Coordinates of C-alpha atoms in Angstrom, one line a residue:
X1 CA 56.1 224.5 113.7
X2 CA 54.5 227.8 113.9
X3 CA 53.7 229.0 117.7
X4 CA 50.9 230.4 119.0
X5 CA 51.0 234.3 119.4
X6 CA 49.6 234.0 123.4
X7 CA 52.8 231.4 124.4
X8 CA 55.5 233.2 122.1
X9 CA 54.8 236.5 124.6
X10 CA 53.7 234.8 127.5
X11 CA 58.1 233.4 127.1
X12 CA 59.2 237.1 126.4
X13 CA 57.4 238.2 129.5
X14 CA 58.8 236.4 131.7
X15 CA 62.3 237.0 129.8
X16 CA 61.7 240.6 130.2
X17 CA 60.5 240.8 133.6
X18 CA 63.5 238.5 134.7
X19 CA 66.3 240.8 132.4
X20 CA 65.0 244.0 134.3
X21 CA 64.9 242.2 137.8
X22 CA 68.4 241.3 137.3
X23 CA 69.5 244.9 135.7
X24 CA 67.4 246.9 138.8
X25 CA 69.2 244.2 141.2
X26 CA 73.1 245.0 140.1
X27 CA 72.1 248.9 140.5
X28 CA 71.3 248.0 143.9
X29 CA 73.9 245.9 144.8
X30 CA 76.2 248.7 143.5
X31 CA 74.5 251.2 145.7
X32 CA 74.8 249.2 148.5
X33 CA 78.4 248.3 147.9
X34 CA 79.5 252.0 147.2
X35 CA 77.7 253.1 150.4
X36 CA 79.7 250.7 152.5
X37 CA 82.7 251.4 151.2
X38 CA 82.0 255.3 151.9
X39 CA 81.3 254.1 155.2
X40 CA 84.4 252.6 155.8
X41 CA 86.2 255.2 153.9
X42 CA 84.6 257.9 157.1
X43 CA 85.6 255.4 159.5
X44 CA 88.9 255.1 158.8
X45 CA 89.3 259.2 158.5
X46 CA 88.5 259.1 162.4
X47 CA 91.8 257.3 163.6
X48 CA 93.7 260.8 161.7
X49 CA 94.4 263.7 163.3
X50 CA 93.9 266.1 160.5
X51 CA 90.9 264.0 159.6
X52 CA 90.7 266.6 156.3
X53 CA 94.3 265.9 155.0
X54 CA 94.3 262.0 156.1
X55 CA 91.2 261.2 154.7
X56 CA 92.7 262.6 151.1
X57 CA 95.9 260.4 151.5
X58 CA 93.4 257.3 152.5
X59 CA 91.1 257.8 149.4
X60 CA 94.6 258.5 147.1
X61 CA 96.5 255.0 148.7
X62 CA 93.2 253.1 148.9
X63 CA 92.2 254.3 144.8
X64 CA 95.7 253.4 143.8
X65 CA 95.3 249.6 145.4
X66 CA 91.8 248.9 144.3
X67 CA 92.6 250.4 140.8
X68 CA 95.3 247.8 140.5
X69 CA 93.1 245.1 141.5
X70 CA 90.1 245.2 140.0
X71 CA 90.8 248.5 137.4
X72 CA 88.6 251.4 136.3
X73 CA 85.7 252.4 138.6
X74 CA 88.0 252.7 141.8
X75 CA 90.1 256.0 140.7
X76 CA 90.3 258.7 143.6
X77 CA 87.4 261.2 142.3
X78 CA 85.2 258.1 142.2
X79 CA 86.0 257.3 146.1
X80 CA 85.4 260.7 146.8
X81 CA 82.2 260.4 145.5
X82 CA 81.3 257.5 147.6
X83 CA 82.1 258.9 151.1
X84 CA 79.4 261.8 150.2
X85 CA 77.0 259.1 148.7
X86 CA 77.4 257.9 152.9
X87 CA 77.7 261.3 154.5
X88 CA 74.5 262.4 152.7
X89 CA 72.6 259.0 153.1
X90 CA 73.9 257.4 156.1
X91 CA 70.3 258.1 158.0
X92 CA 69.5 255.1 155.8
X93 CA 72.2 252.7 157.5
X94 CA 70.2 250.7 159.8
X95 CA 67.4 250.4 157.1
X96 CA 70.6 248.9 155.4
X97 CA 71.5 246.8 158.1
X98 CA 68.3 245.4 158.3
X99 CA 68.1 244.2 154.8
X100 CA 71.6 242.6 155.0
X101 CA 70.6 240.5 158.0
X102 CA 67.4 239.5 156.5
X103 CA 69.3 238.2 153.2
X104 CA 71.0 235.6 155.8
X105 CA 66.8 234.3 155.5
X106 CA 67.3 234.2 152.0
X107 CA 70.0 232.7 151.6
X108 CA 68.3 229.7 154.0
X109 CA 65.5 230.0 151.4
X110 CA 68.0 229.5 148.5
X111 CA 68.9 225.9 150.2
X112 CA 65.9 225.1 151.3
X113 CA 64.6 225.8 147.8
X114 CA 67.2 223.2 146.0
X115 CA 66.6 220.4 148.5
X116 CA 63.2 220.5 147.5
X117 CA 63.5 220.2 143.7
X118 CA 65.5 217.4 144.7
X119 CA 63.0 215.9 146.1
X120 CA 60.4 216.5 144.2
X121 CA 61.4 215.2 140.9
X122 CA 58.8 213.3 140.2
X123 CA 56.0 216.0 140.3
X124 CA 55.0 217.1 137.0
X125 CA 56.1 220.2 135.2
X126 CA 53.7 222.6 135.7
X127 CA 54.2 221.7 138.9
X128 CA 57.8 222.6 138.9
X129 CA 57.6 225.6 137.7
X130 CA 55.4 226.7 140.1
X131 CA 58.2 225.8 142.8
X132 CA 60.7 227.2 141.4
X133 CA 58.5 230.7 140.4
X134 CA 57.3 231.0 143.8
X135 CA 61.0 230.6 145.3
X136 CA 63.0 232.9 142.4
X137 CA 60.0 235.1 142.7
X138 CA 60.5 235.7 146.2
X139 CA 64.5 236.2 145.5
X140 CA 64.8 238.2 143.2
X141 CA 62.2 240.6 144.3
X142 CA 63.6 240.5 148.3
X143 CA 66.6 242.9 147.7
X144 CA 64.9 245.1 145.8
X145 CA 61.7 245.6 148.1
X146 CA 64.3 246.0 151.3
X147 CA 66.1 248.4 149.5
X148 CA 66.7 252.0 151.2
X149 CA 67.8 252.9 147.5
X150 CA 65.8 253.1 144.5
X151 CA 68.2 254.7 141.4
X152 CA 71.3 253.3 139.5
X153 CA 74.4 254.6 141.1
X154 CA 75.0 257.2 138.0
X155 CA 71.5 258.9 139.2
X156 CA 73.0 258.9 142.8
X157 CA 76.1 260.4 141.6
X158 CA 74.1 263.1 140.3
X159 CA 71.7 264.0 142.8
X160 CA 74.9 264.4 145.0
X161 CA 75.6 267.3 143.4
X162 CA 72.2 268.7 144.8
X163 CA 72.9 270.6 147.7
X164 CA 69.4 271.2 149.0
X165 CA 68.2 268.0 150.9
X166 CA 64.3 269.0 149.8
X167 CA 65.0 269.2 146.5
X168 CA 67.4 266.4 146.4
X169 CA 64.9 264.3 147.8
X170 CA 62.1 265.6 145.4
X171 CA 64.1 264.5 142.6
X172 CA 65.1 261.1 143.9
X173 CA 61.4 260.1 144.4
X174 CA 60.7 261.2 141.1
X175 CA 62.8 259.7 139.3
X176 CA 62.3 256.5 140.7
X177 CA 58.5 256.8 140.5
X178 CA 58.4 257.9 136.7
X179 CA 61.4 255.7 135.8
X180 CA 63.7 259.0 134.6
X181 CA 66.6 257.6 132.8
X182 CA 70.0 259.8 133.9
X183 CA 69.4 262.2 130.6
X184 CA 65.8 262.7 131.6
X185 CA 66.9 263.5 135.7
X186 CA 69.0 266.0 134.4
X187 CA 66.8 267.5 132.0
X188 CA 64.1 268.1 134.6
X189 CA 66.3 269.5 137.2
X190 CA 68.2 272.2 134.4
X191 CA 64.4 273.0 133.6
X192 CA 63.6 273.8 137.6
X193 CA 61.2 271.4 137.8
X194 CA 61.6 271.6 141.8
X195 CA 61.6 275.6 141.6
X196 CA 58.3 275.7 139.3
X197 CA 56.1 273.4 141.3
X198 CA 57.0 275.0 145.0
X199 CA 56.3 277.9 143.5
X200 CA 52.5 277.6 142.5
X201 CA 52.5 276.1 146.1
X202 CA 51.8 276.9 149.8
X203 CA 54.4 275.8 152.6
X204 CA 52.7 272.3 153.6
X205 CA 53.0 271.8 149.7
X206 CA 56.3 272.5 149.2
X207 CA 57.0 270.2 152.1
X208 CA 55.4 267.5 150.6
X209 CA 56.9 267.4 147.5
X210 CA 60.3 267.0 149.6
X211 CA 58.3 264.0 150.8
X212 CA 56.3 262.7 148.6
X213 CA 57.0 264.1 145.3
X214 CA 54.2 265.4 143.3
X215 CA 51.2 264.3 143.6
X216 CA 48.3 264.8 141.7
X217 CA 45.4 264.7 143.1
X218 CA 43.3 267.8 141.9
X219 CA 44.0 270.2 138.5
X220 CA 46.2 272.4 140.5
X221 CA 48.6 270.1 141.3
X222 CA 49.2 269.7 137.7
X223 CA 50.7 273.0 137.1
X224 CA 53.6 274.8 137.0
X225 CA 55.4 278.2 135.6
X226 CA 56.6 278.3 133.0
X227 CA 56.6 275.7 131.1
X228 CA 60.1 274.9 129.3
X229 CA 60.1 274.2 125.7
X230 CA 63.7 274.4 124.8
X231 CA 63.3 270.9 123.3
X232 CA 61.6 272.8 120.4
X233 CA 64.4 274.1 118.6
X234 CA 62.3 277.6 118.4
X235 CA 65.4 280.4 118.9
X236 CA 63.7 282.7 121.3
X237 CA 63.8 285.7 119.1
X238 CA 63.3 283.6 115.9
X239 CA 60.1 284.5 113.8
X240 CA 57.0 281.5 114.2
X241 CA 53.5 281.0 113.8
X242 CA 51.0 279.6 116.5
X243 CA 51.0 276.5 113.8
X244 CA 54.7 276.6 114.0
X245 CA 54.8 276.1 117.8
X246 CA 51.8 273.2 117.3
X247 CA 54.0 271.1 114.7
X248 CA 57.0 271.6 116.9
X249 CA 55.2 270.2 119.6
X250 CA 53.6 267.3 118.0
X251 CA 57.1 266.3 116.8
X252 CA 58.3 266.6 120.0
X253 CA 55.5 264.7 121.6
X254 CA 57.2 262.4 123.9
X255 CA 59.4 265.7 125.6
X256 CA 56.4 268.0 126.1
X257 CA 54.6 265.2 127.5
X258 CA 57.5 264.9 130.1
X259 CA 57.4 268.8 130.3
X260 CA 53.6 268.3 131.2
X261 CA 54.4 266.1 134.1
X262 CA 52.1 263.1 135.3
X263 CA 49.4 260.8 134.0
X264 CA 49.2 262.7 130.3
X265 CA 47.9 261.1 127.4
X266 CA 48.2 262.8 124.0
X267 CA 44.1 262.3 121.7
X268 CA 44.4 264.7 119.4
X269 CA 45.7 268.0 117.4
X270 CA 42.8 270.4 115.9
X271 CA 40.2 268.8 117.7
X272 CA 37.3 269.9 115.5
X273 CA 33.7 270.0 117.1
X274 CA 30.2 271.9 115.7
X275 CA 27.9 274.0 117.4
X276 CA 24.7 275.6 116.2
X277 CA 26.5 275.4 112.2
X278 CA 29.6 276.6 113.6
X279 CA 33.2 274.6 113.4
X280 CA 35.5 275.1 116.3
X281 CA 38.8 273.6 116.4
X282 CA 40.7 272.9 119.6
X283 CA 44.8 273.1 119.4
X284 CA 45.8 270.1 121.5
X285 CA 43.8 267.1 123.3
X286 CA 45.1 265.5 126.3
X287 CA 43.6 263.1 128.6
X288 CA 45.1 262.8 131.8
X289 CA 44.5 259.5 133.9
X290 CA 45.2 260.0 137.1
X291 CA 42.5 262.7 137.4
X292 CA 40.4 261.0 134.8
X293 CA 39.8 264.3 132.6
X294 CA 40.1 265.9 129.6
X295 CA 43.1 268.5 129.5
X296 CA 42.7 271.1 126.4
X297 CA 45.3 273.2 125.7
X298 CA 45.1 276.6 122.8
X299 CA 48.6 278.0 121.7
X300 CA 49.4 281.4 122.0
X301 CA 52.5 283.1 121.2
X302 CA 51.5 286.5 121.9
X303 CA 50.1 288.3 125.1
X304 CA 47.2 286.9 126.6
X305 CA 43.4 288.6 126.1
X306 CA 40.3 288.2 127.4
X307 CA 39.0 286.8 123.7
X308 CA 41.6 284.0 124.6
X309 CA 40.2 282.9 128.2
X310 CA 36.7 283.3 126.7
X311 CA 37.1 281.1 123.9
X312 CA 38.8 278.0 125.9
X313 CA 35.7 278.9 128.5
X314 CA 33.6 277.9 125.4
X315 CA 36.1 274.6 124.3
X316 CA 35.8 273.4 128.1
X317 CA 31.5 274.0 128.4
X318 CA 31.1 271.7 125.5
X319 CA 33.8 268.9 126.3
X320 CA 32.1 268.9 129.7
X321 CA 28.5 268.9 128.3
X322 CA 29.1 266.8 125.3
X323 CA 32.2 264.6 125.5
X324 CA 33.3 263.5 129.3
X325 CA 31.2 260.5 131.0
X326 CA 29.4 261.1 133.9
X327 CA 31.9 259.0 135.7
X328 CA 34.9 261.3 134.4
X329 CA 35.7 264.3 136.0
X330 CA 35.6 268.3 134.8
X331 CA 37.5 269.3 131.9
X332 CA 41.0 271.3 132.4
X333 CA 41.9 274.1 129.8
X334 CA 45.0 275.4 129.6
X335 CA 46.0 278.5 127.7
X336 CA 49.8 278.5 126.6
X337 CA 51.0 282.5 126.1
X338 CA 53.9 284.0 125.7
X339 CA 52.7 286.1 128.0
X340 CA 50.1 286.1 130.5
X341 CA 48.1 289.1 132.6
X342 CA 46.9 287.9 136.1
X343 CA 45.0 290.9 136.6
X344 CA 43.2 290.3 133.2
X345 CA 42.5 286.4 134.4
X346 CA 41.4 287.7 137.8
X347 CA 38.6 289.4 136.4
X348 CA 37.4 287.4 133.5
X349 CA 36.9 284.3 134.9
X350 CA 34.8 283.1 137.5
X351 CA 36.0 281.5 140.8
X352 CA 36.5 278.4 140.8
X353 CA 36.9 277.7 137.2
X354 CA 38.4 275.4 135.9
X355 CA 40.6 277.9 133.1
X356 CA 44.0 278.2 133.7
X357 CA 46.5 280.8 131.7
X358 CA 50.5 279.4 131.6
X359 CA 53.2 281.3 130.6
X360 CA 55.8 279.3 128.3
X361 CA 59.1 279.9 127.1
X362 CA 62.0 278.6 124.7
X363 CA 64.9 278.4 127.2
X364 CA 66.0 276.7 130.1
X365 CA 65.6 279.1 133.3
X366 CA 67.7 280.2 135.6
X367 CA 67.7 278.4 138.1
X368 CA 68.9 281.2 140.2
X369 CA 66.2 283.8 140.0
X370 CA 63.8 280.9 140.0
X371 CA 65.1 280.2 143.7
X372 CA 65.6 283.8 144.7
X373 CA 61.8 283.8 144.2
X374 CA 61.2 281.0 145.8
X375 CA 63.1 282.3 148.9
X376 CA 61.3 286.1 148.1
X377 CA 58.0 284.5 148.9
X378 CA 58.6 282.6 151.0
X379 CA 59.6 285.4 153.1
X380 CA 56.5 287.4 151.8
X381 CA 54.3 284.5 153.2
X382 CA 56.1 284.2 156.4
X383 CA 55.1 287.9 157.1
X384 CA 51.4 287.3 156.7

C-alpha cells in the first residue's frame, strides 16, 4: 500500500513535535530538580557555624550518598555546581513555586482526562483524538510555559561561569531565543558577542540587551565590531585573495550566518547586475527578514578607501531602485575591511545613509580589552 505524501508527514509531525516536547520537558525537570536541591543544599549550610567549611563537608557526605544511590551525576563538583545554579537564580523561586502548585491542577487534569476516555468510548475516532490532543496538548506544554528556566542544565552550567549578571543574562535569552546548542553558546560568548554589541551602543541599549537580548528593529541594531571569522581557517598572517576570503565564507555559510546574527538569509555570491552596458558584480547577497531588506556585503582585505564606500553607494542605489518591492524596506550595504578609517567614512558619505564599513578579523578577541573598552567609554560617556 503506498501512502500518501500529506498523511506520511502529517504522522512525523506530530512525532517530532511530541519527541522535542518530551526532550525540552526532562531539561526542565532537571533544572528544576538541580535548583531545589541547591536550595536545600544552602539551607542546610545555615544550621553550621562555619557555614564555609560545613557547607563543604555537607556537599562531600551528601555526593558520597547520592553517588552510591543513584551513581554518576551526583559527584561533589557537580553539587557545587548546583548550590550556585540557586544562589545565582533563586530571585526565580517563587515563580518556581508557583508552577509547582499549579501542576497539582494538572495532575487533576490528568484524571479528569482518563475518566473521560472512559466514558466516551463510543465517540468516533476523530473524535478521540481530539480529546486526547486537546488534554496532552495542554500537558505537555504546561511545564514548559510555567517555566522560570528556558536552557538544558549543561547551558546553565555554563552560563554560571559568567560572572557579570548583564551579560549572563544576555546570553541566557539568546540562547534560548535562537535555539544555541551548548557548542554554539560558547562559541558566541569566546567571540564577545556581549562586548561587540554594547559597544556600538548607548547606555539604555546596553541595558536592554541585559533584558531583552538583541533586538533588531532598525539596520543599526544589526551591527557589531568586529566581526569574528576564526571559523575560516585563514592564519592571520597567512597570504589570501579577496576570492579566497569569499569561498571561505561560502563554505562556511552556516557559521558566518551565526557570526551575522539575526533574521539572515544567504541569495547569492557575485550578484551580477547591468547598467548603461556596464556589468557589476556584488560579493555577497543577504536578505534579512526581520527588517525585510536586502543586506549587500563587498570583501575587502586591505584598508578601506573612499573608491570602496562609493562603489557599495552605487550597489545599494540600484538594489533600492531596481530590485526591493515597494513594501520592502532600504537596502543595507556592508563593507568588510581589514581595516577601516572613520574619518574617511565620516566624510564620504552622507548622513543618514544607509553604508556601513566593518572591520573583520581571523581570531577570537580578547575578551579582556574588549571589556576594558567597554568600561573606557562608558566612563567617557558618563563625563558628557
Amino acid at each position: 500500500m503506498k501512502l500518501t505524501k500529506a498523511f506520511f508527514d502529517d504522522i512525523r509531525e506530530l512525532i517530532v513535535s511530541a519527541r522535542t516536547t518530551v526532550a525540552r520537558g526532562v531539561d526542565l525537570v532537571q533544572d528544576h530538580t538541580n535548583f531545589e536541591i541547591g536550595r536545600r543544599i544552602v539551607d542546610q549550610e545555615q544550621m553550621g557555624k562555619d557555614r564555609a567549611a560545613y557547607g563543604k563537608e555537607v556537599i562531600k557526605a551528601l555526593a558520597e550518598k547520592l553517588t552510591t544511590e543513584f551513581g554518576s551525576g551526583f559527584s561533589a563538583r557537580n553539587l557545587a555546581s548546583m548550590r550556585t545554579f540557586y544562589l545565582v537564580y533563586q530571585g526565580r523561586y517563587q515563580i518556581l513555586q508557583s508552577a509547582t502548585a499549579k501542576s497539582a491542577g494538572t495532575k487533576k487534569l490528568q484524571s479528569l482526562t482518563a475518566k473521560s476516555s472512559s466514558h466516551q468510548k463510543t465517540q468516533t475516532l476523530s473524535g478521540q483524538s481530539e480529546i486526547f490532543q486537546s488534554a496532552s496538548g495542554q500537558l505537555a506544554t504546561h511545564a514548559i510555559h510555567t517555566s522560570p528556566f528556558t536552557l538544558s542544565w549543561t547551558h546553565y552550567v555554563f552560563l554560571l561561569g559568567i560572572k557579570n549578571p548583564d551579560e549572563r543574562s544576555f546570553y541566557e535569552i539568546e540562547a534560548a531565543r535562537q535555539d544555541w546548542t551548548v557548542r554554539e553558546l560558547k562559541r558566541q560568548f569566546d567571540s564577545s558577542l556581549y562586548e561587540r554589541l554594547a559597544l556600538s551602543r548607548d547606555k539604555a541599549g546596553i541595558r536592554k540587551l541585559a533584558k531583552k537580548g538583541q533586538l533588531v528593529e532598525r539596520p543599526q541594531d544589526l551591527l557589531k565590531e568586529p566581526l569574528v571569522l576564526e571559523f575560516l581557517g585563514l592564519g592571520e598572517h597567512a597570504r589570501y585573495s579577496e576570492s579566497d576570503l569569499e569561498t571561505a565564507i561560502i563554505n562556511r555559510i552556516e557559521h558566518f550566518l551565526l557570526e551575522l546574527g539575526k533574521g539572515f538569509l544567504f541569495e547569492a555570491r557575485q550578484k551580477r547586475f547591468t547598467f548603461d552596458g556596464d556589468h557589476f558584480f556584488v560579493d555577497l547577497v543577504f536578505y534579512n527578514r526581520l527588517l525585510r531588506c536586502y543586506v549587500l556585503i563587498d570583501l575587502k582585505i586591505g584598508r578601506l578607501s573612499h573608491q570602496d564606500l562609493g562603489q557599495m553607494q552605487m550597489y545599494v542605489n540600484y538594489f533600492d531602485r531596481h530590485v526591493k518591492t515597494k513594501a520592502e524596506k532600504a537596502t543595507i550595504g556592508i563593507v568588510l575591511c581589514k581595516k577601516k578609517n572613520k574619518a574617511l567614512v565620516e566624510i564620504t558619505l552622507p548622513r543618514g545613509a544607509n553604508i556601513h564599513a566593518r572591520e573583520y578579523q581571523l581570531y577570537l578577541p580578547s575578551k579582556e580589552v574588549l571589556q576594558q573598552k567597554l568600561q573606557e567609554w562608558a566612563e567617557e560617556a558618563g563625563g558628557e
